């Protein structure tokens, strides 16, 4: 997830609904992290008090757009995960899951062990379609099999992807 401090603080309750006590890690790039370290620490403490396992990090580069930071968070997710991780999710800050079991069931039914899987819905935003092309992102999330995430999420590969894509 990549977002601003304000938007993340506004999303704490919906995120806690689906992420609390799940044994998963929420990694968030906070665009305005630098210069707001005390507020970031306070917000992280609130997430932890709601039993959301989260870490907050500054953007990889100050010149990255929000969409580039949204993708760049994958490198931190990989650094914080182990070999037991099967899926990586890139989510918007306003994503809400009433219940995670249907999503978990759907993802586990896919042949993800040794395949490069990129799962998500096509955006409905015409401007984004014309700018970025036909791809899934945002909304309820994009889910990458660990096999694919480990290929594209190493820092050098990730920076090359960001450099080649529009901001």
CSV table of N, CA and C in Angstrom, one decimal:
chain,number,residue,atom,x,y,z
A,1,UNK,N,0.8,-1.2,0.0
A,1,UNK,CA,0.0,0.0,0.0
A,1,UNK,C,0.9,1.2,0.0
A,2,UNK,N,0.5,2.2,-0.8
A,2,UNK,CA,1.2,3.5,-0.7
A,2,UNK,C,0.1,4.6,-0.6
A,3,UNK,N,0.4,5.5,0.3
A,3,UNK,CA,-0.7,6.5,0.6
A,3,UNK,C,0.0,7.7,1.4
A,4,UNK,N,-0.9,8.6,1.8
A,4,UNK,CA,-0.4,9.7,2.6
A,4,UNK,C,-0.8,9.4,4.0
A,5,UNK,N,-0.2,10.2,4.9
A,5,UNK,CA,-0.4,10.0,6.4
A,5,UNK,C,-1.9,10.3,6.7
A,6,UNK,N,-2.4,11.3,6.1
A,6,UNK,CA,-3.8,11.6,6.4
A,6,UNK,C,-4.8,10.5,5.9
A,7,UNK,N,-4.6,10.1,4.7
A,7,UNK,CA,-5.5,9.0,4.2
A,7,UNK,C,-5.3,7.7,5.0
A,8,UNK,N,-4.1,7.4,5.4
A,8,UNK,CA,-3.9,6.2,6.2
A,8,UNK,C,-4.6,6.3,7.5
A,9,UNK,N,-4.5,7.5,8.2
A,9,UNK,CA,-5.2,7.7,9.5
A,9,UNK,C,-6.7,7.6,9.3
A,10,UNK,N,-7.2,8.0,8.2
A,10,UNK,CA,-8.7,7.9,7.9
A,10,UNK,C,-9.1,6.5,7.7
A,11,UNK,N,-8.2,5.7,7.3
A,11,UNK,CA,-8.5,4.3,6.9
A,11,UNK,C,-8.2,3.3,8.0
A,12,UNK,N,-7.8,3.7,9.1
A,12,UNK,CA,-7.4,2.7,10.2
A,12,UNK,C,-8.5,1.8,10.6
A,13,UNK,N,-9.7,2.2,10.8
A,13,UNK,CA,-10.8,1.3,11.2
A,13,UNK,C,-11.1,0.3,10.1
A,14,UNK,N,-11.3,0.7,8.8
A,14,UNK,CA,-11.6,-0.3,7.8
A,14,UNK,C,-10.5,-1.3,7.6
A,15,UNK,N,-9.2,-0.8,7.7
A,15,UNK,CA,-8.1,-1.7,7.6
A,15,UNK,C,-8.1,-2.7,8.7
A,16,UNK,N,-8.3,-2.2,9.9
A,16,UNK,CA,-8.3,-3.1,11.1
A,16,UNK,C,-9.3,-4.1,11.0
A,17,UNK,N,-10.5,-3.8,10.4
A,17,UNK,CA,-11.5,-4.8,10.2
A,17,UNK,C,-11.0,-6.1,9.5
A,18,UNK,N,-10.3,-5.9,8.5
A,18,UNK,CA,-9.8,-7.1,7.7
A,18,UNK,C,-8.4,-7.6,8.0
A,19,UNK,N,-7.6,-6.7,8.6
A,19,UNK,CA,-6.2,-7.0,8.8
A,19,UNK,C,-5.8,-7.4,10.3
A,20,UNK,N,-6.7,-7.2,11.2
A,20,UNK,CA,-6.5,-7.4,12.6
A,20,UNK,C,-6.3,-8.9,12.9
A,21,UNK,N,-5.3,-9.3,13.6
A,21,UNK,CA,-5.1,-10.6,14.1
A,21,UNK,C,-5.1,-11.7,12.9
A,22,UNK,N,-4.5,-11.3,11.8
A,22,UNK,CA,-4.5,-12.2,10.6
A,22,UNK,C,-3.2,-12.9,10.4
A,23,UNK,N,-2.2,-12.5,11.1
A,23,UNK,CA,-0.9,-13.2,10.9
A,23,UNK,C,-0.2,-12.7,9.6
A,24,UNK,N,-0.7,-11.7,9.0
A,24,UNK,CA,-0.1,-11.2,7.7
A,24,UNK,C,0.6,-9.9,8.1
A,25,UNK,N,1.4,-9.4,7.2
A,25,UNK,CA,2.1,-8.1,7.4
A,25,UNK,C,1.6,-7.1,6.4
A,26,UNK,N,1.2,-6.0,6.9
A,26,UNK,CA,0.8,-4.8,6.1
A,26,UNK,C,2.0,-3.9,5.9
A,27,UNK,N,2.5,-3.7,4.7
A,27,UNK,CA,3.6,-2.8,4.5
A,27,UNK,C,3.1,-1.6,3.8
A,28,UNK,N,3.3,-0.4,4.3
A,28,UNK,CA,2.8,0.8,3.8
A,28,UNK,C,3.9,1.8,3.5
A,29,UNK,N,4.0,2.3,2.3
A,29,UNK,CA,4.8,3.5,1.9
A,29,UNK,C,4.0,4.7,2.2
A,30,UNK,N,4.5,5.6,3.1
A,30,UNK,CA,3.8,6.8,3.4
A,30,UNK,C,4.5,7.9,2.7
A,31,UNK,N,3.8,8.5,1.7
A,31,UNK,CA,4.4,9.5,0.8
A,31,UNK,C,5.0,10.7,1.6
A,32,UNK,N,4.4,11.1,2.7
A,32,UNK,CA,4.9,12.3,3.4
A,32,UNK,C,5.5,11.9,4.7
A,33,UNK,N,6.1,10.7,4.7
A,33,UNK,CA,6.8,10.2,5.9
A,33,UNK,C,7.9,11.1,6.4
A,34,UNK,N,8.8,11.6,5.5
A,34,UNK,CA,9.9,12.5,5.9
A,34,UNK,C,9.3,13.8,6.4
A,35,UNK,N,9.8,14.1,7.6
A,35,UNK,CA,9.3,15.4,8.3
A,35,UNK,C,8.1,15.2,9.2
A,36,UNK,N,7.5,13.9,9.2
A,36,UNK,CA,6.4,13.6,10.0
A,36,UNK,C,6.6,12.3,10.8
A,37,UNK,N,7.9,12.1,11.1
A,37,UNK,CA,8.2,10.8,11.8
A,37,UNK,C,7.5,10.6,13.1
A,38,UNK,N,7.2,11.6,13.9
A,38,UNK,CA,6.5,11.5,15.1
A,38,UNK,C,5.0,11.0,14.9
A,39,UNK,N,4.4,11.7,13.9
A,39,UNK,CA,3.0,11.3,13.6
A,39,UNK,C,2.9,9.9,13.0
A,40,UNK,N,3.9,9.5,12.2
A,40,UNK,CA,4.0,8.2,11.7
A,40,UNK,C,4.1,7.2,12.8
A,41,UNK,N,5.0,7.4,13.7
A,41,UNK,CA,5.2,6.5,14.9
A,41,UNK,C,3.9,6.4,15.7
A,42,UNK,N,3.2,7.5,15.9
A,42,UNK,CA,1.9,7.5,16.6
A,42,UNK,C,0.9,6.7,15.9
A,43,UNK,N,0.8,6.8,14.6
A,43,UNK,CA,-0.2,6.1,13.8
A,43,UNK,C,0.2,4.6,13.8
A,44,UNK,N,1.4,4.3,13.7
A,44,UNK,CA,1.9,2.9,13.7
A,44,UNK,C,1.5,2.2,15.1
A,45,UNK,N,1.6,3.0,16.2
A,45,UNK,CA,1.2,2.5,17.5
A,45,UNK,C,-0.3,2.2,17.5
A,46,UNK,N,-1.0,3.1,16.9
A,46,UNK,CA,-2.5,2.8,16.8
A,46,UNK,C,-2.8,1.5,16.1
A,47,UNK,N,-2.1,1.3,14.9
A,47,UNK,CA,-2.3,0.1,14.2
A,47,UNK,C,-2.0,-1.1,15.0
A,48,UNK,N,-0.9,-1.0,15.7
A,48,UNK,CA,-0.4,-2.2,16.5
A,48,UNK,C,-1.4,-2.4,17.7
A,49,UNK,N,-2.0,-1.3,18.3
A,49,UNK,CA,-2.9,-1.5,19.3
A,49,UNK,C,-4.2,-2.2,18.9
A,50,UNK,N,-4.5,-2.1,17.6
A,50,UNK,CA,-5.6,-2.8,17.0
A,50,UNK,C,-5.2,-4.2,16.4
A,51,UNK,N,-4.0,-4.6,16.8
A,51,UNK,CA,-3.5,-6.0,16.4
A,51,UNK,C,-3.3,-6.1,14.9
A,52,UNK,N,-3.0,-5.0,14.2
A,52,UNK,CA,-2.6,-5.0,12.8
A,52,UNK,C,-1.1,-5.1,12.8
A,53,UNK,N,-0.6,-6.1,12.2
A,53,UNK,CA,0.9,-6.3,12.0
A,53,UNK,C,1.3,-5.4,10.8
A,54,UNK,N,1.9,-4.2,11.1
A,54,UNK,CA,2.2,-3.3,10.1
A,54,UNK,C,3.5,-2.7,10.2
A,55,UNK,N,4.1,-2.3,9.1
A,55,UNK,CA,5.3,-1.4,9.1
A,55,UNK,C,5.1,-0.3,8.2
A,56,UNK,N,5.6,0.9,8.5
A,56,UNK,CA,5.5,2.0,7.6
A,56,UNK,C,6.9,2.5,7.2
A,57,UNK,N,7.0,2.8,5.9
A,57,UNK,CA,8.3,3.1,5.4
A,57,UNK,C,8.2,4.4,4.5
A,58,UNK,N,9.3,5.1,4.4
A,58,UNK,CA,9.3,6.3,3.5
A,58,UNK,C,9.3,5.8,2.1
A,59,UNK,N,9.0,6.7,1.1
A,59,UNK,CA,9.2,6.3,-0.3
A,59,UNK,C,10.6,5.9,-0.6
A,60,UNK,N,10.7,5.0,-1.6
A,60,UNK,CA,12.1,4.5,-2.1
A,60,UNK,C,12.9,5.7,-2.6
A,61,UNK,N,12.2,6.6,-3.3
A,61,UNK,CA,12.8,7.8,-3.9
A,61,UNK,C,11.8,9.0,-3.8
A,62,UNK,N,12.3,10.2,-3.5
A,62,UNK,CA,11.4,11.3,-3.3
A,62,UNK,C,10.7,11.7,-4.6
A,63,UNK,N,11.3,11.4,-5.7
A,63,UNK,CA,10.7,11.8,-7.0
A,63,UNK,C,9.7,10.8,-7.5
A,64,UNK,N,9.4,9.7,-6.8
A,64,UNK,CA,8.4,8.7,-7.3
A,64,UNK,C,7.0,9.3,-7.1
A,65,UNK,N,6.2,9.0,-8.1
A,65,UNK,CA,4.8,9.3,-8.0
A,65,UNK,C,4.1,8.3,-7.1
A,66,UNK,N,2.9,8.6,-6.7
A,66,UNK,CA,2.1,7.6,-5.8
A,66,UNK,C,2.1,6.2,-6.5
A,67,UNK,N,1.8,6.2,-7.8
A,67,UNK,CA,1.7,4.9,-8.4
A,67,UNK,C,3.0,4.2,-8.5
A,68,UNK,N,4.1,4.9,-8.6
A,68,UNK,CA,5.4,4.3,-8.6
A,68,UNK,C,5.7,3.7,-7.2
A,69,UNK,N,5.4,4.5,-6.2
A,69,UNK,CA,5.6,4.1,-4.8
A,69,UNK,C,4.7,2.9,-4.5
A,70,UNK,N,3.5,2.9,-5.0
A,70,UNK,CA,2.6,1.7,-4.8
A,70,UNK,C,3.3,0.4,-5.3
A,71,UNK,N,4.0,0.5,-6.4
A,71,UNK,CA,4.7,-0.7,-7.0
A,71,UNK,C,6.0,-0.9,-6.2
A,72,UNK,N,6.7,0.1,-5.8
A,72,UNK,CA,8.0,0.0,-5.2
A,72,UNK,C,7.8,-0.7,-3.8
A,73,UNK,N,6.7,-0.6,-3.2
A,73,UNK,CA,6.5,-1.2,-1.9
A,73,UNK,C,6.8,-2.8,-1.9
A,74,UNK,N,6.7,-3.3,-3.1
A,74,UNK,CA,6.9,-4.7,-3.3
A,74,UNK,C,8.3,-5.1,-2.8
A,75,UNK,N,9.3,-4.3,-3.0
A,75,UNK,CA,10.7,-4.7,-2.6
A,75,UNK,C,10.7,-4.8,-1.1
A,76,UNK,N,10.1,-3.9,-0.4
A,76,UNK,CA,10.0,-4.0,1.1
A,76,UNK,C,9.2,-5.2,1.6
A,77,UNK,N,8.1,-5.5,0.8
A,77,UNK,CA,7.3,-6.7,1.2
A,77,UNK,C,8.2,-7.9,1.0
A,78,UNK,N,8.9,-8.0,0.0
A,78,UNK,CA,9.8,-9.2,-0.2
A,78,UNK,C,10.9,-9.3,0.9
A,79,UNK,N,11.5,-8.2,1.2
A,79,UNK,CA,12.5,-8.1,2.3
A,79,UNK,C,11.9,-8.6,3.6
A,80,UNK,N,10.7,-8.3,3.9
A,80,UNK,CA,10.1,-8.7,5.2
A,80,UNK,C,9.4,-10.0,5.2
A,81,UNK,N,9.3,-10.7,4.0
A,81,UNK,CA,8.6,-12.0,4.0
A,81,UNK,C,9.5,-13.2,4.0
A,82,UNK,N,9.0,-14.3,4.2
A,82,UNK,CA,9.8,-15.6,4.2
A,82,UNK,C,9.3,-16.4,3.0
A,83,UNK,N,9.9,-17.6,2.9
A,83,UNK,CA,9.6,-18.5,1.8
A,83,UNK,C,8.2,-19.1,2.0
A,84,UNK,N,7.6,-19.0,3.2
A,84,UNK,CA,6.2,-19.5,3.4
A,84,UNK,C,5.2,-18.6,2.7
A,85,UNK,N,5.5,-17.3,2.3
A,85,UNK,CA,4.6,-16.4,1.7
A,85,UNK,C,4.2,-16.9,0.3
A,86,UNK,N,2.9,-17.0,0.1
A,86,UNK,CA,2.4,-17.5,-1.2
A,86,UNK,C,2.0,-16.4,-2.1
A,87,UNK,N,1.4,-15.3,-1.6
A,87,UNK,CA,0.9,-14.2,-2.4
A,87,UNK,C,1.3,-12.9,-1.8
A,88,UNK,N,1.4,-11.9,-2.7
A,88,UNK,CA,1.7,-10.5,-2.3
A,88,UNK,C,0.6,-9.7,-2.9
A,89,UNK,N,0.0,-8.8,-2.1
A,89,UNK,CA,-1.1,-8.0,-2.5
A,89,UNK,C,-0.7,-6.5,-2.5
A,90,UNK,N,-1.0,-5.8,-3.6
A,90,UNK,CA,-0.8,-4.4,-3.7
A,90,UNK,C,-2.2,-3.8,-3.6
A,91,UNK,N,-2.5,-3.1,-2.5
A,91,UNK,CA,-3.9,-2.6,-2.2
A,91,UNK,C,-3.9,-1.1,-2.2
A,92,UNK,N,-5.1,-0.6,-2.5
A,92,UNK,CA,-5.4,0.8,-2.2
A,92,UNK,C,-5.7,1.0,-0.7
A,93,UNK,N,-5.5,2.3,-0.3
A,93,UNK,CA,-5.7,2.6,1.1
A,93,UNK,C,-7.2,2.5,1.5
A,94,UNK,N,-8.1,2.5,0.6
A,94,UNK,CA,-9.5,2.5,0.9
A,94,UNK,C,-10.1,1.1,0.6
A,95,UNK,N,-9.3,0.1,0.4
A,95,UNK,CA,-9.7,-1.3,0.2
A,95,UNK,C,-10.4,-1.8,1.5
A,96,UNK,N,-11.6,-2.4,1.3
A,96,UNK,CA,-12.3,-3.0,2.4
A,96,UNK,C,-12.7,-4.4,2.1
A,97,UNK,N,-12.4,-5.4,2.9
A,97,UNK,CA,-12.8,-6.7,2.7
A,97,UNK,C,-13.8,-7.1,3.9
A,98,UNK,N,-15.0,-7.3,3.6
A,98,UNK,CA,-15.9,-7.7,4.7
A,98,UNK,C,-15.5,-9.1,5.3
A,99,UNK,N,-14.9,-9.9,4.5
A,99,UNK,CA,-14.5,-11.3,5.0
A,99,UNK,C,-13.4,-11.7,4.0
A,100,UNK,N,-12.3,-12.2,4.6
A,100,UNK,CA,-11.1,-12.6,3.7
A,100,UNK,C,-11.2,-14.0,3.2
A,101,UNK,N,-12.0,-14.9,3.8
A,101,UNK,CA,-12.0,-16.3,3.4
A,101,UNK,C,-12.3,-16.5,1.9
A,102,UNK,N,-13.3,-15.8,1.3
A,102,UNK,CA,-13.6,-16.0,-0.1
A,102,UNK,C,-12.3,-15.7,-1.0
A,103,UNK,N,-11.7,-14.6,-0.6
A,103,UNK,CA,-10.5,-14.2,-1.4
A,103,UNK,C,-9.4,-15.3,-1.2
A,104,UNK,N,-9.2,-15.7,0.0
A,104,UNK,CA,-8.1,-16.7,0.3
A,104,UNK,C,-8.5,-18.0,-0.4
A,105,UNK,N,-9.7,-18.4,-0.4
A,105,UNK,CA,-10.1,-19.6,-1.1
A,105,UNK,C,-9.9,-19.5,-2.6
A,106,UNK,N,-10.3,-18.4,-3.2
A,106,UNK,CA,-10.1,-18.2,-4.6
A,106,UNK,C,-8.6,-18.2,-5.0
A,107,UNK,N,-7.7,-17.5,-4.3
A,107,UNK,CA,-6.3,-17.5,-4.6
A,107,UNK,C,-5.7,-18.9,-4.4
A,108,UNK,N,-6.1,-19.6,-3.3
A,108,UNK,CA,-5.5,-20.9,-3.1
A,108,UNK,C,-5.9,-22.0,-4.1
A,109,UNK,N,-7.0,-21.7,-4.9
A,109,UNK,CA,-7.4,-22.6,-5.9
A,109,UNK,C,-6.6,-22.5,-7.2
A,110,UNK,N,-5.8,-21.5,-7.3
A,110,UNK,CA,-4.9,-21.2,-8.5
A,110,UNK,C,-3.6,-22.0,-8.3
A,111,UNK,N,-3.0,-22.3,-9.4
A,111,UNK,CA,-1.7,-23.0,-9.5
A,111,UNK,C,-0.6,-22.0,-9.3
A,112,UNK,N,-0.4,-21.6,-8.1
A,112,UNK,CA,0.5,-20.5,-7.8
A,112,UNK,C,2.0,-20.9,-7.5
A,113,UNK,N,2.2,-22.1,-7.2
A,113,UNK,CA,3.5,-22.6,-6.7
A,113,UNK,C,4.6,-22.2,-7.6
A,114,UNK,N,4.5,-22.5,-8.9
A,114,UNK,CA,5.6,-22.3,-9.8
A,114,UNK,C,5.2,-21.5,-11.0
A,115,UNK,N,4.2,-20.7,-10.9
A,115,UNK,CA,3.7,-19.9,-12.0
A,115,UNK,C,3.7,-18.4,-11.6
A,116,UNK,N,3.9,-17.6,-12.7
A,116,UNK,CA,3.9,-16.2,-12.6
A,116,UNK,C,2.4,-15.7,-12.7
A,117,UNK,N,1.8,-15.5,-11.6
A,117,UNK,CA,0.4,-15.1,-11.6
A,117,UNK,C,0.2,-13.7,-11.2
A,118,UNK,N,-0.6,-12.9,-11.9
A,118,UNK,CA,-0.9,-11.5,-11.7
A,118,UNK,C,-2.4,-11.5,-11.7
A,119,UNK,N,-3.1,-11.4,-10.6
A,119,UNK,CA,-4.5,-11.5,-10.5
A,119,UNK,C,-5.1,-10.2,-10.0
A,120,UNK,N,-6.2,-9.7,-10.7
A,120,UNK,CA,-6.9,-8.5,-10.3
A,120,UNK,C,-7.9,-8.1,-11.4
A,121,UNK,N,-8.6,-7.1,-11.1
A,121,UNK,CA,-9.7,-6.7,-12.0
A,121,UNK,C,-9.2,-5.5,-12.8
A,122,UNK,N,-9.7,-5.3,-14.0
A,122,UNK,CA,-9.3,-4.2,-14.9
A,122,UNK,C,-9.9,-2.9,-14.3
A,123,UNK,N,-9.2,-1.9,-14.3
A,123,UNK,CA,-9.7,-0.6,-13.8
A,123,UNK,C,-10.9,-0.1,-14.6
A,124,UNK,N,-11.7,0.7,-14.0
A,124,UNK,CA,-12.9,1.3,-14.7
A,124,UNK,C,-12.6,2.7,-15.1
A,125,UNK,N,-11.4,3.2,-14.7
A,125,UNK,CA,-11.1,4.6,-15.0
A,125,UNK,C,-10.4,4.7,-16.4
A,126,UNK,N,-11.2,5.4,-17.3
A,126,UNK,CA,-10.7,5.5,-18.7
A,126,UNK,C,-9.4,6.2,-18.8
A,127,UNK,N,-9.2,7.2,-18.0
A,127,UNK,CA,-7.9,8.0,-18.1
A,127,UNK,C,-6.8,7.1,-17.7
A,128,UNK,N,-6.9,6.2,-16.7
A,128,UNK,CA,-5.9,5.3,-16.4
A,128,UNK,C,-5.6,4.3,-17.4
A,129,UNK,N,-6.7,3.8,-18.1
A,129,UNK,CA,-6.6,2.8,-19.1
A,129,UNK,C,-5.8,3.4,-20.3
A,130,UNK,N,-6.1,4.6,-20.7
A,130,UNK,CA,-5.4,5.2,-21.8
A,130,UNK,C,-3.9,5.6,-21.4
A,131,UNK,N,-3.7,5.9,-20.2
A,131,UNK,CA,-2.3,6.3,-19.8
A,131,UNK,C,-1.4,5.1,-19.5
A,132,UNK,N,-2.0,4.1,-18.8
A,132,UNK,CA,-1.2,2.9,-18.4
A,132,UNK,C,-1.4,1.6,-19.1
A,133,UNK,N,-2.5,1.6,-19.9
A,133,UNK,CA,-2.8,0.4,-20.7
A,133,UNK,C,-3.7,-0.6,-19.9
A,134,UNK,N,-4.0,-1.7,-20.5
A,134,UNK,CA,-4.8,-2.7,-20.0
A,134,UNK,C,-4.1,-3.5,-18.9
A,135,UNK,N,-4.4,-3.2,-17.6
A,135,UNK,CA,-3.8,-3.9,-16.5
A,135,UNK,C,-4.6,-3.8,-15.3
A,136,UNK,N,-4.5,-4.7,-14.4
A,136,UNK,CA,-5.2,-4.7,-13.1
A,136,UNK,C,-4.3,-3.9,-12.1
A,137,UNK,N,-5.0,-3.0,-11.4
A,137,UNK,CA,-4.3,-2.4,-10.3
A,137,UNK,C,-5.4,-1.7,-9.4
A,138,UNK,N,-5.0,-1.4,-8.2
A,138,UNK,CA,-5.8,-0.6,-7.3
A,138,UNK,C,-7.1,-1.3,-6.9
A,139,UNK,N,-8.1,-0.6,-6.5
A,139,UNK,CA,-9.3,-1.2,-6.1
A,139,UNK,C,-9.2,-2.2,-5.0
A,140,UNK,N,-9.7,-3.4,-5.3
A,140,UNK,CA,-9.6,-4.5,-4.4
A,140,UNK,C,-8.3,-5.1,-4.4
A,141,UNK,N,-7.4,-4.6,-5.2
A,141,UNK,CA,-6.0,-5.1,-5.2
A,141,UNK,C,-5.5,-5.9,-6.4
A,142,UNK,N,-4.3,-6.0,-6.5
A,142,UNK,CA,-3.6,-6.8,-7.4
A,142,UNK,C,-2.8,-7.8,-6.6
A,143,UNK,N,-2.9,-9.1,-7.0
A,143,UNK,CA,-2.3,-10.2,-6.2
A,143,UNK,C,-1.3,-10.8,-7.1
A,144,UNK,N,-0.1,-10.9,-6.6
A,144,UNK,CA,1.1,-11.5,-7.3
A,144,UNK,C,1.5,-12.8,-6.6
A,145,UNK,N,1.6,-13.9,-7.4
A,145,UNK,CA,2.1,-15.1,-6.8
A,145,UNK,C,3.5,-14.8,-6.3
A,146,UNK,N,3.9,-15.5,-5.3
A,146,UNK,CA,5.3,-15.3,-4.8
A,146,UNK,C,6.3,-15.6,-5.9
A,147,UNK,N,6.0,-16.5,-6.7
A,147,UNK,CA,6.9,-16.8,-7.8
A,147,UNK,C,7.2,-15.6,-8.7
A,148,UNK,N,6.1,-14.9,-9.1
A,148,UNK,CA,6.2,-13.7,-9.9
A,148,UNK,C,6.8,-12.5,-9.1
A,149,UNK,N,6.4,-12.3,-7.8
A,149,UNK,CA,6.8,-11.2,-7.0
A,149,UNK,C,8.4,-11.3,-6.8
A,150,UNK,N,8.9,-12.5,-6.6
A,150,UNK,CA,10.3,-12.6,-6.4
A,150,UNK,C,11.1,-12.3,-7.7
A,151,UNK,N,10.5,-12.5,-8.8
A,151,UNK,CA,11.2,-12.1,-10.1
A,151,UNK,C,11.2,-10.6,-10.4
A,152,UNK,N,10.1,-10.0,-10.1
A,152,UNK,CA,10.0,-8.5,-10.5
A,152,UNK,C,10.3,-7.6,-9.3
A,153,UNK,N,10.3,-8.2,-8.1
A,153,UNK,CA,10.4,-7.3,-6.9
A,153,UNK,C,11.8,-7.1,-6.4
A,154,UNK,N,12.9,-7.7,-7.0
A,154,UNK,CA,14.2,-7.4,-6.5
A,154,UNK,C,14.5,-6.0,-6.9
A,155,UNK,N,15.2,-5.3,-6.1
A,155,UNK,CA,15.4,-3.8,-6.2
A,155,UNK,C,15.8,-3.4,-7.6
A,156,UNK,N,16.8,-4.0,-8.2
A,156,UNK,CA,17.3,-3.6,-9.5
A,156,UNK,C,16.2,-3.7,-10.6
A,157,UNK,N,15.5,-4.9,-10.6
A,157,UNK,CA,14.4,-5.1,-11.6
A,157,UNK,C,13.3,-4.1,-11.3
A,158,UNK,N,13.0,-3.9,-10.1
A,158,UNK,CA,11.9,-3.0,-9.7
A,158,UNK,C,12.2,-1.6,-10.2
A,159,UNK,N,13.4,-1.1,-9.9
A,159,UNK,CA,13.8,0.3,-10.3
A,159,UNK,C,13.7,0.4,-11.8
A,160,UNK,N,14.1,-0.6,-12.6
A,160,UNK,CA,14.1,-0.6,-14.0
A,160,UNK,C,12.6,-0.5,-14.5
A,161,UNK,N,11.7,-1.3,-13.9
A,161,UNK,CA,10.3,-1.2,-14.2
A,161,UNK,C,9.7,0.2,-14.0
A,162,UNK,N,10.1,0.8,-12.8
A,162,UNK,CA,9.6,2.1,-12.5
A,162,UNK,C,10.1,3.2,-13.5
A,163,UNK,N,11.4,3.0,-13.8
A,163,UNK,CA,12.0,4.0,-14.8
A,163,UNK,C,11.4,3.9,-16.2
A,164,UNK,N,10.9,2.7,-16.6
A,164,UNK,CA,10.3,2.5,-17.9
A,164,UNK,C,8.8,2.8,-17.9
A,165,UNK,N,8.2,3.0,-16.8
A,165,UNK,CA,6.8,3.3,-16.8
A,165,UNK,C,6.5,4.8,-16.5
A,166,UNK,N,5.4,5.2,-17.0
A,166,UNK,CA,5.0,6.7,-16.7
A,166,UNK,C,4.7,6.9,-15.3
A,167,UNK,N,5.0,8.2,-14.8
A,167,UNK,CA,4.8,8.5,-13.4
A,167,UNK,C,3.3,8.6,-13.0
